[in-house]
Amino acid sequence: KAQTLAVRPDKMGVDSELGVQAATSSSSAERLAGNGEENIKKLHILPLKEADAQIKGKSRMDVLADTLRQIRNTKEVVRSGDLVKASNAEFVVIKCDPPQGCLGMDTDFFVDGAPVICFQKIQFSAWGPTEFSSEQLFNEYVRPYFKGEYAPYSPDAKRVCLLYAGQVVKVGDVWLQVEATEPTGLGLVSTDTEIF
């Protein structure tokens, strides 16, 4: 059974087995930001594992506060997968409700949960209307998935694709399932990740 990073009407976050704390919203009715985008009601943001080690002893919210204030003031559009650099530490937007919008005065922030990891290895399986070899699968579906907006993480990246074991994504007419990751947990593919 595939898991999803779905926002339930009364909760925010991903499946509890990933160690992410869900929270209820206390924000007011939806409003539009000055640029026509909806204000984000809830935003879940976590550090990369390396960043979490750098900020030991500090509150994640204290590290993020100035950067989030700047993003709010400039009415920058935020969505899942966006990388946010704060005090030389990188954070990833895990989920927001609505899926894209601007930060507002009423945005609820959630910073609890295990840090996001960079996978050393990730394994995919696939199914679709035709059979294909492992080489075809990689060249025609997996490789194209990690181009453009979902390019592997690098120091210059602005956005990443968050993945976890059991997740299913559609690429064209083929479904890719994440069979296994090393290490396990919510993470991302980097330029050093081995893909199987």
XYZ file of N, CA and C in Angstrom:
588
model
N 0.846 -1.182 0.000
C 0.000 0.000 0.000
C 0.886 1.238 0.000
N 0.660 2.154 -0.886
C 1.493 3.346 -0.997
C 1.125 4.357 0.072
N 2.130 5.039 0.601
C 1.916 6.117 1.556
C 1.992 7.426 0.802
N 1.342 8.448 1.316
C 1.419 9.748 0.675
C 1.721 10.817 1.695
N 2.196 11.944 1.236
C 2.404 13.109 2.080
C 1.160 13.979 1.966
N 0.024 13.430 2.319
C -1.241 14.129 2.136
C -1.588 14.960 3.358
N -2.169 16.113 3.120
C -2.651 16.947 4.204
C -4.073 16.522 4.513
N -4.284 16.116 5.738
C -5.636 15.789 6.153
C -6.291 17.092 6.593
N -7.636 17.208 6.517
C -8.300 18.467 6.834
C -7.955 19.035 8.202
N -7.682 18.180 9.189
C -7.447 18.687 10.526
C -6.015 18.500 11.014
N -5.148 17.969 10.179
C -3.784 17.708 10.629
C -2.780 18.130 9.574
N -1.538 18.270 10.011
C -0.462 18.690 9.126
C 0.683 17.731 9.295
N 1.297 17.286 8.205
C 2.502 16.493 8.304
C 2.436 15.222 7.515
N 3.420 14.385 7.743
C 3.504 13.112 7.052
C 3.207 12.001 8.039
N 3.196 10.793 7.570
C 2.863 9.651 8.404
C 3.673 9.639 9.693
N 3.009 9.237 10.781
C 3.642 9.267 12.094
C 4.836 8.328 12.188
N 4.888 7.268 11.389
C 6.017 6.360 11.473
C 7.315 7.017 11.039
N 7.253 8.170 10.402
C 8.466 8.891 10.031
C 8.937 9.778 11.174
N 8.185 9.805 12.275
C 8.597 10.587 13.428
C 8.252 12.055 13.305
N 7.340 12.413 12.451
C 6.973 13.807 12.271
C 5.732 14.070 13.089
N 5.775 15.103 13.881
C 4.657 15.420 14.746
C 3.573 16.150 13.970
N 2.325 15.697 14.103
C 1.189 16.366 13.480
C 0.664 17.422 14.434
N 0.048 18.454 13.887
C -0.506 19.522 14.709
C -1.774 20.043 14.078
N -2.646 20.593 14.906
C -3.865 21.189 14.370
C -3.628 22.659 14.132
N -4.400 23.237 13.248
C -4.217 24.633 12.878
C -5.068 25.540 13.743
N -4.523 26.702 14.054
C -5.290 27.709 14.768
C -5.412 28.970 13.931
N -5.078 28.864 12.660
C -5.093 30.052 11.811
C -6.512 30.422 11.398
N -6.658 31.662 10.969
C -7.967 32.174 10.573
C -8.294 31.782 9.140
N -9.413 32.288 8.614
C -9.865 31.968 7.258
C -8.799 32.303 6.226
N -8.859 31.593 5.097
C -7.882 31.809 4.035
C -7.974 33.244 3.512
N -6.793 33.827 3.278
C -6.732 35.166 2.696
C -5.708 35.145 1.580
N -5.829 36.058 0.669
C -4.863 36.156 -0.419
C -3.740 37.090 -0.031
N -2.520 36.725 -0.427
C -1.373 37.601 -0.227
C -1.422 38.696 -1.280
N -0.581 39.690 -1.133
C -0.582 40.830 -2.041
C -0.320 40.474 -3.490
N 0.323 39.347 -3.769
C 0.644 38.967 -5.142
C -0.379 38.010 -5.743
N -1.536 37.845 -5.095
C -2.580 36.972 -5.626
C -2.470 35.528 -5.169
N -1.389 35.154 -4.499
C -1.225 33.810 -3.955
C -1.957 33.727 -2.619
N -2.454 32.541 -2.302
C -3.071 32.324 -0.996
C -2.012 32.363 0.083
N -2.393 32.827 1.270
C -1.490 32.731 2.410
C -1.436 31.284 2.868
N -0.264 30.846 3.227
C -0.089 29.498 3.760
C -0.590 29.501 5.193
N -1.445 28.530 5.512
C -1.975 28.406 6.867
C -1.015 27.624 7.755
N -0.432 26.541 7.205
C 0.470 25.678 7.977
C 1.700 25.367 7.148
N 2.850 25.413 7.777
C 4.110 25.118 7.098
C 4.937 24.215 7.994
N 5.320 23.043 7.444
C 6.191 22.111 8.163
C 7.554 22.181 7.500
N 8.569 22.499 8.280
C 9.918 22.677 7.744
C 10.922 21.993 8.671
N 11.846 21.229 8.062
C 12.842 20.484 8.833
C 14.244 20.738 8.266
N 15.265 20.622 9.119
C 16.641 20.805 8.632
C 17.148 19.553 7.929
N 18.119 19.738 7.051
C 18.876 18.601 6.550
C 19.669 18.051 7.739
N 20.011 16.781 7.691
C 20.706 16.150 8.810
C 21.995 16.895 9.164
N 22.748 17.315 8.162
C 24.000 18.032 8.393
C 23.734 19.367 9.093
N 22.656 20.037 8.706
C 22.307 21.324 9.320
C 21.872 21.127 10.759
N 21.161 20.043 11.027
C 20.698 19.769 12.376
C 21.895 19.637 13.325
N 22.971 19.036 12.840
C 24.179 18.901 13.661
C 24.816 20.274 13.914
N 24.740 21.175 12.944
C 25.322 22.517 13.085
C 24.587 23.375 14.105
N 23.275 23.181 14.229
C 22.478 24.061 15.096
C 22.219 23.469 16.474
N 22.907 22.406 16.828
C 22.714 21.769 18.139
C 22.731 22.834 19.234
N 21.787 22.706 20.153
C 21.713 23.648 21.258
C 20.844 24.862 20.981
N 20.495 25.079 19.716
C 19.645 26.210 19.356
C 18.275 25.692 18.946
N 17.281 26.476 19.177
C 15.933 26.146 18.717
C 15.883 26.284 17.199
N 15.260 25.324 16.532
C 15.126 25.400 15.074
C 14.395 26.681 14.679
N 13.369 27.044 15.452
C 12.596 28.242 15.120
C 13.443 29.494 15.280
N 14.306 29.529 16.296
C 15.196 30.679 16.477
C 16.137 30.829 15.277
N 16.630 29.701 14.769
C 17.532 29.730 13.612
C 16.786 30.227 12.368
N 15.523 29.813 12.222
C 14.728 30.138 11.030
C 14.046 31.503 11.057
N 13.830 32.070 12.234
C 12.958 33.243 12.391
C 13.262 34.384 11.425
N 14.494 34.853 11.356
C 14.824 35.996 10.483
C 14.595 35.667 9.011
N 14.970 34.462 8.603
C 14.799 34.069 7.200
C 13.325 33.952 6.847
N 12.521 33.339 7.712
C 11.083 33.224 7.446
C 10.416 34.601 7.412
N 10.852 35.513 8.266
C 10.326 36.880 8.258
C 10.636 37.564 6.921
N 11.849 37.362 6.417
C 12.233 37.944 5.128
C 11.398 37.350 3.993
N 11.193 36.034 4.007
C 10.368 35.375 2.986
C 8.940 35.918 3.038
N 8.422 36.111 4.248
C 7.071 36.664 4.404
C 7.000 38.091 3.870
N 7.979 38.910 4.221
C 7.957 40.320 3.826
C 8.106 40.515 2.317
N 8.853 39.625 1.658
C 9.036 39.737 0.204
C 7.948 39.010 -0.576
N 7.017 38.351 0.157
C 5.901 37.614 -0.452
C 6.377 36.549 -1.441
N 7.502 35.918 -1.088
C 8.047 34.822 -1.896
C 7.101 33.623 -1.837
N 6.856 33.001 -2.972
C 5.994 31.820 -3.028
C 6.766 30.622 -2.484
N 6.124 29.864 -1.599
C 6.732 28.721 -0.927
C 5.918 27.477 -1.262
N 6.627 26.342 -1.458
C 5.942 25.065 -1.700
C 6.819 23.924 -1.218
N 6.215 22.749 -1.132
C 6.914 21.564 -0.651
C 8.173 21.315 -1.485
N 9.263 20.989 -0.795
C 10.528 20.712 -1.474
C 11.451 21.903 -1.565
N 10.947 23.106 -1.291
C 11.806 24.291 -1.350
C 12.893 24.206 -0.289
N 14.101 24.602 -0.652
C 15.209 24.682 0.299
C 15.260 26.099 0.863
N 15.450 26.194 2.158
C 15.531 27.493 2.832
C 16.849 27.525 3.589
N 17.683 28.512 3.287
C 18.967 28.647 3.963
C 18.818 29.687 5.073
N 19.168 29.275 6.283
C 19.071 30.158 7.448
C 20.302 29.948 8.320
N 21.025 31.017 8.577
C 22.221 30.951 9.430
C 23.159 29.822 9.007
N 23.451 29.723 7.727
C 24.341 28.701 7.161
C 23.856 27.280 7.368
N 22.569 27.122 7.627
C 21.970 25.796 7.774
C 20.845 25.680 6.747
N 20.733 24.504 6.112
C 19.683 24.301 5.114
C 18.516 23.524 5.688
N 17.328 24.046 5.400
C 16.073 23.435 5.809
C 15.280 23.109 4.556
N 14.350 22.158 4.667
C 13.492 21.776 3.544
C 12.040 21.951 3.967
N 11.243 22.588 3.090
C 9.806 22.674 3.335
C 9.238 21.285 3.079
N 8.709 20.661 4.119
C 8.173 19.310 4.028
C 6.776 19.337 3.430
N 5.947 20.216 3.933
C 4.561 20.298 3.486
C 4.006 21.652 3.860
N 3.116 22.166 3.026
C 2.411 23.383 3.384
C 0.951 23.273 2.951
N 0.107 24.010 3.639
C -1.325 24.010 3.367
C -1.768 25.451 3.234
N -2.218 25.871 2.042
C -2.357 25.128 0.798
C -0.990 24.730 0.232
N -0.991 23.903 -0.847
C 0.268 23.364 -1.372
C 1.291 24.402 -1.822
N 0.837 25.619 -2.071
C 1.747 26.680 -2.497
C 1.136 27.996 -2.069
N 1.968 28.947 -1.701
C 1.462 30.253 -1.309
C 2.534 31.069 -0.634
N 2.097 32.134 0.022
C 3.002 33.048 0.710
C 2.805 32.923 2.214
N 3.862 33.192 2.949
C 3.758 33.186 4.394
C 2.980 34.419 4.830
N 2.148 34.258 5.827
C 1.368 35.371 6.352
C 1.568 35.491 7.847
N 0.978 36.508 8.428
C 1.080 36.715 9.871
C 0.429 35.564 10.646
N -0.554 34.895 10.025
C -1.275 33.807 10.691
C -0.728 32.425 10.368
N 0.383 32.335 9.646
C 0.948 31.027 9.299
C 1.439 30.323 10.560
N 1.020 29.064 10.722
C 1.512 28.225 11.817
C 2.723 27.461 11.305
N 3.812 27.484 12.076
C 5.047 26.809 11.696
C 5.250 25.569 12.556
N 5.683 24.479 11.915
C 5.956 23.227 12.593
C 7.381 22.814 12.262
N 8.204 22.630 13.293
C 9.624 22.330 13.095
C 10.047 21.041 13.786
N 9.067 20.273 14.276
C 9.376 19.018 14.964
C 9.505 17.873 13.974
N 10.414 16.967 14.262
C 10.581 15.788 13.429
C 12.047 15.505 13.177
N 12.292 14.307 12.696
C 13.656 13.899 12.375
C 14.176 14.733 11.206
N 15.458 15.054 11.205
C 16.012 15.813 10.078
C 15.927 15.031 8.766
N 15.924 15.749 7.660
C 15.856 15.159 6.327
C 17.254 14.628 5.968
N 17.289 13.405 5.468
C 18.570 12.777 5.150
C 18.844 12.811 3.641
N 20.112 12.749 3.290
C 20.519 12.559 1.895
C 20.769 11.060 1.741
N 20.026 10.438 0.842
C 20.174 9.001 0.657
C 21.532 8.659 0.061
N 22.144 7.587 0.588
C 23.341 7.035 -0.026
C 22.922 6.137 -1.180
N 21.789 5.406 -0.968
C 21.267 4.490 -1.984
C 19.746 4.571 -1.986
N 19.156 4.369 -3.174
C 17.708 4.295 -3.294
C 17.376 3.283 -4.392
N 16.371 2.460 -4.130
C 15.986 1.425 -5.088
C 14.536 1.647 -5.510
N 14.300 1.565 -6.819
C 12.968 1.730 -7.383
C 12.498 0.439 -8.032
N 11.188 0.215 -8.012
C 10.555 -0.790 -8.858
C 9.547 -0.021 -9.696
N 9.038 -0.655 -10.739
C 8.110 0.064 -11.617
C 7.074 -0.886 -12.179
N 5.933 -0.321 -12.560
C 4.925 -1.055 -13.296
C 4.218 -0.089 -14.221
N 3.750 -0.627 -15.325
C 3.085 0.192 -16.333
C 2.540 -0.679 -17.437
N 2.171 -0.065 -18.554
C 1.505 -0.798 -19.626
C 2.407 -1.734 -20.427
N 3.725 -1.566 -20.327
C 4.633 -2.414 -21.097
C 5.751 -2.936 -20.202
N 6.406 -3.997 -20.635
C 7.580 -4.498 -19.927
C 8.815 -3.790 -20.453
N 9.788 -3.601 -19.575
C 11.027 -2.966 -20.000
C 12.180 -3.507 -19.177
N 13.360 -3.403 -19.728
C 14.562 -3.866 -19.040
C 14.934 -2.847 -17.957
N 15.831 -3.245 -17.076
C 16.305 -2.333 -16.029
C 16.934 -1.090 -16.642
N 17.679 -1.296 -17.736
C 18.321 -0.161 -18.409
C 17.281 0.785 -18.989
N 16.229 0.242 -19.622
C 15.154 1.086 -20.156
C 14.453 1.839 -19.035
N 14.164 1.149 -17.953
C 13.507 1.779 -16.804
C 14.320 2.970 -16.318
N 15.610 2.759 -16.144
C 16.458 3.835 -15.648
C 16.542 4.987 -16.646
N 16.849 4.680 -17.907
C 17.058 5.727 -18.908
C 15.795 6.471 -19.321
N 14.653 5.777 -19.362
C 13.426 6.396 -19.866
C 12.513 6.958 -18.773
N 12.706 6.516 -17.515
C 11.790 6.968 -16.467
C 12.489 7.537 -15.234
N 13.429 6.786 -14.655
C 14.073 7.254 -13.432
C 14.941 8.472 -13.706
N 15.830 8.391 -14.676
C 16.721 9.510 -14.982
C 15.936 10.783 -15.323
N 14.928 10.728 -16.211
C 14.159 11.946 -16.508
C 13.438 12.523 -15.283
N 13.019 11.660 -14.351
C 12.337 12.148 -13.153
C 13.244 13.069 -12.344
N 14.533 12.779 -12.329
C 15.482 13.572 -11.552
C 16.179 14.651 -12.385
N 15.474 15.216 -13.325
C 15.988 16.350 -14.101
C 15.115 17.564 -13.807
N 15.620 18.725 -14.124
C 14.847 19.946 -13.964
C 14.505 20.233 -12.518
N 13.219 20.372 -12.246
C 12.753 20.755 -10.915
C 13.167 19.756 -9.831
N 13.262 18.482 -10.179
C 13.619 17.456 -9.197
C 15.051 16.971 -9.351
N 15.930 17.834 -9.814
C 17.340 17.473 -9.967
C 17.907 17.072 -8.603
N 18.878 16.170 -8.580
C 19.471 15.773 -7.301
C 19.996 16.973 -6.526
N 19.968 16.850 -5.217
C 20.439 17.913 -4.331
C 21.908 18.205 -4.584
N 22.220 19.494 -4.624
C 23.590 19.975 -4.720
C 23.629 21.296 -3.956
N 24.805 21.839 -3.682
C 24.876 23.105 -2.946
C 24.133 24.263 -3.639
N 23.916 24.176 -4.947
C 23.226 25.241 -5.675
C 21.724 25.016 -5.804
N 21.225 23.892 -5.321
C 19.811 23.536 -5.500
C 18.897 24.525 -4.785
N 17.737 24.768 -5.372
C 16.707 25.636 -4.788
C 15.519 24.814 -4.304
N 15.386 23.586 -4.853
C 14.232 22.749 -4.555
C 14.655 21.291 -4.691
N 14.045 20.408 -3.903
C 14.355 18.987 -3.953
C 13.072 18.171 -3.944
N 13.198 16.912 -4.298
C 12.088 15.967 -4.245
C 12.271 15.116 -2.992
N 11.277 15.140 -2.104
C 11.324 14.345 -0.882
C 10.761 12.960 -1.151
N 11.468 11.925 -0.703
C 11.069 10.542 -0.945
C 11.200 9.723 0.331
N 10.528 8.567 0.358
C 10.630 7.623 1.459
C 10.201 6.253 0.960
N 10.640 5.199 1.650
C 10.331 3.826 1.248
C 8.822 3.621 1.215
N 8.350 2.997 0.137
C 6.924 2.741 -0.045
C 6.210 3.802 -0.866
N 6.843 4.938 -1.070
C 6.219 6.024 -1.832
C 6.101 5.630 -3.304
N 5.009 6.064 -3.933
C 4.774 5.795 -5.346
C 4.629 7.126 -6.071
N 5.336 7.284 -7.193
C 5.224 8.482 -8.027
C 4.959 8.055 -9.467
N 4.223 8.874 -10.189
C 3.920 8.564 -11.585
C 4.832 9.373 -12.491
N 5.442 8.681 -13.444
C 6.300 9.320 -14.440
C 5.776 8.868 -15.791
N 5.111 9.772 -16.503
C 4.484 9.401 -17.773
C 3.407 8.370 -17.510
N 3.500 7.220 -18.179
C 2.503 6.161 -17.995
C 3.020 5.032 -17.099
N 4.080 5.305 -16.346
C 4.699 4.310 -15.475
C 4.656 4.792 -14.024
N 4.411 3.864 -13.115
C 4.448 4.140 -11.688
C 5.769 3.651 -11.134
N 6.487 4.515 -10.425
C 7.733 4.145 -9.754
C 7.460 4.054 -8.264
N 7.938 2.970 -7.646
C 7.801 2.826 -6.207
C 9.184 2.796 -5.579
N 9.343 3.552 -4.501
C 10.591 3.513 -3.749
C 10.552 2.234 -2.915
N 11.385 1.273 -3.261
C 11.418 -0.020 -2.571
C 12.249 0.038 -1.303
N 13.376 0.726 -1.354
C 14.255 0.783 -0.186
C 15.155 2.005 -0.296
N 15.569 2.484 0.870
C 16.522 3.593 0.918
C 17.572 3.279 1.973
N 18.731 3.863 1.776
C 19.799 3.742 2.767
C 20.407 5.109 2.958
N 20.351 5.672 4.136
C 19.622 5.211 5.305
C 18.111 5.342 5.108
N 17.351 4.830 6.073
C 15.895 4.889 5.981
C 15.385 6.217 6.533
N 14.182 6.589 6.115
C 13.551 7.806 6.608
C 13.163 8.713 5.463
N 12.702 9.897 5.798
C 12.353 10.909 4.806
C 13.651 11.529 4.310
N 13.836 11.537 2.997
C 15.106 12.035 2.492
C 15.035 12.513 1.065
N 16.209 12.751 0.514
C 16.320 13.266 -0.841
C 17.489 12.615 -1.561
N 17.415 12.667 -2.867
C 18.469 12.139 -3.719
C 19.482 13.251 -3.948
N 20.748 12.938 -3.755
C 21.807 13.923 -4.006
C 22.624 13.461 -5.206
N 23.587 14.262 -5.584
C 24.456 13.897 -6.706
C 25.323 12.686 -6.354
N 25.425 12.321 -5.061
C 26.212 11.174 -4.619
C 25.373 9.916 -4.406
N 24.058 10.000 -4.562
C 23.176 8.863 -4.297
C 23.286 7.822 -5.415
N 23.412 6.553 -5.028
C 23.372 5.446 -5.987
C 21.917 5.075 -6.193
N 21.486 5.013 -7.457
C 20.096 4.672 -7.786
C 20.061 3.299 -8.407
N 19.189 2.435 -7.874
C 19.047 1.064 -8.375
C 17.670 0.880 -8.962
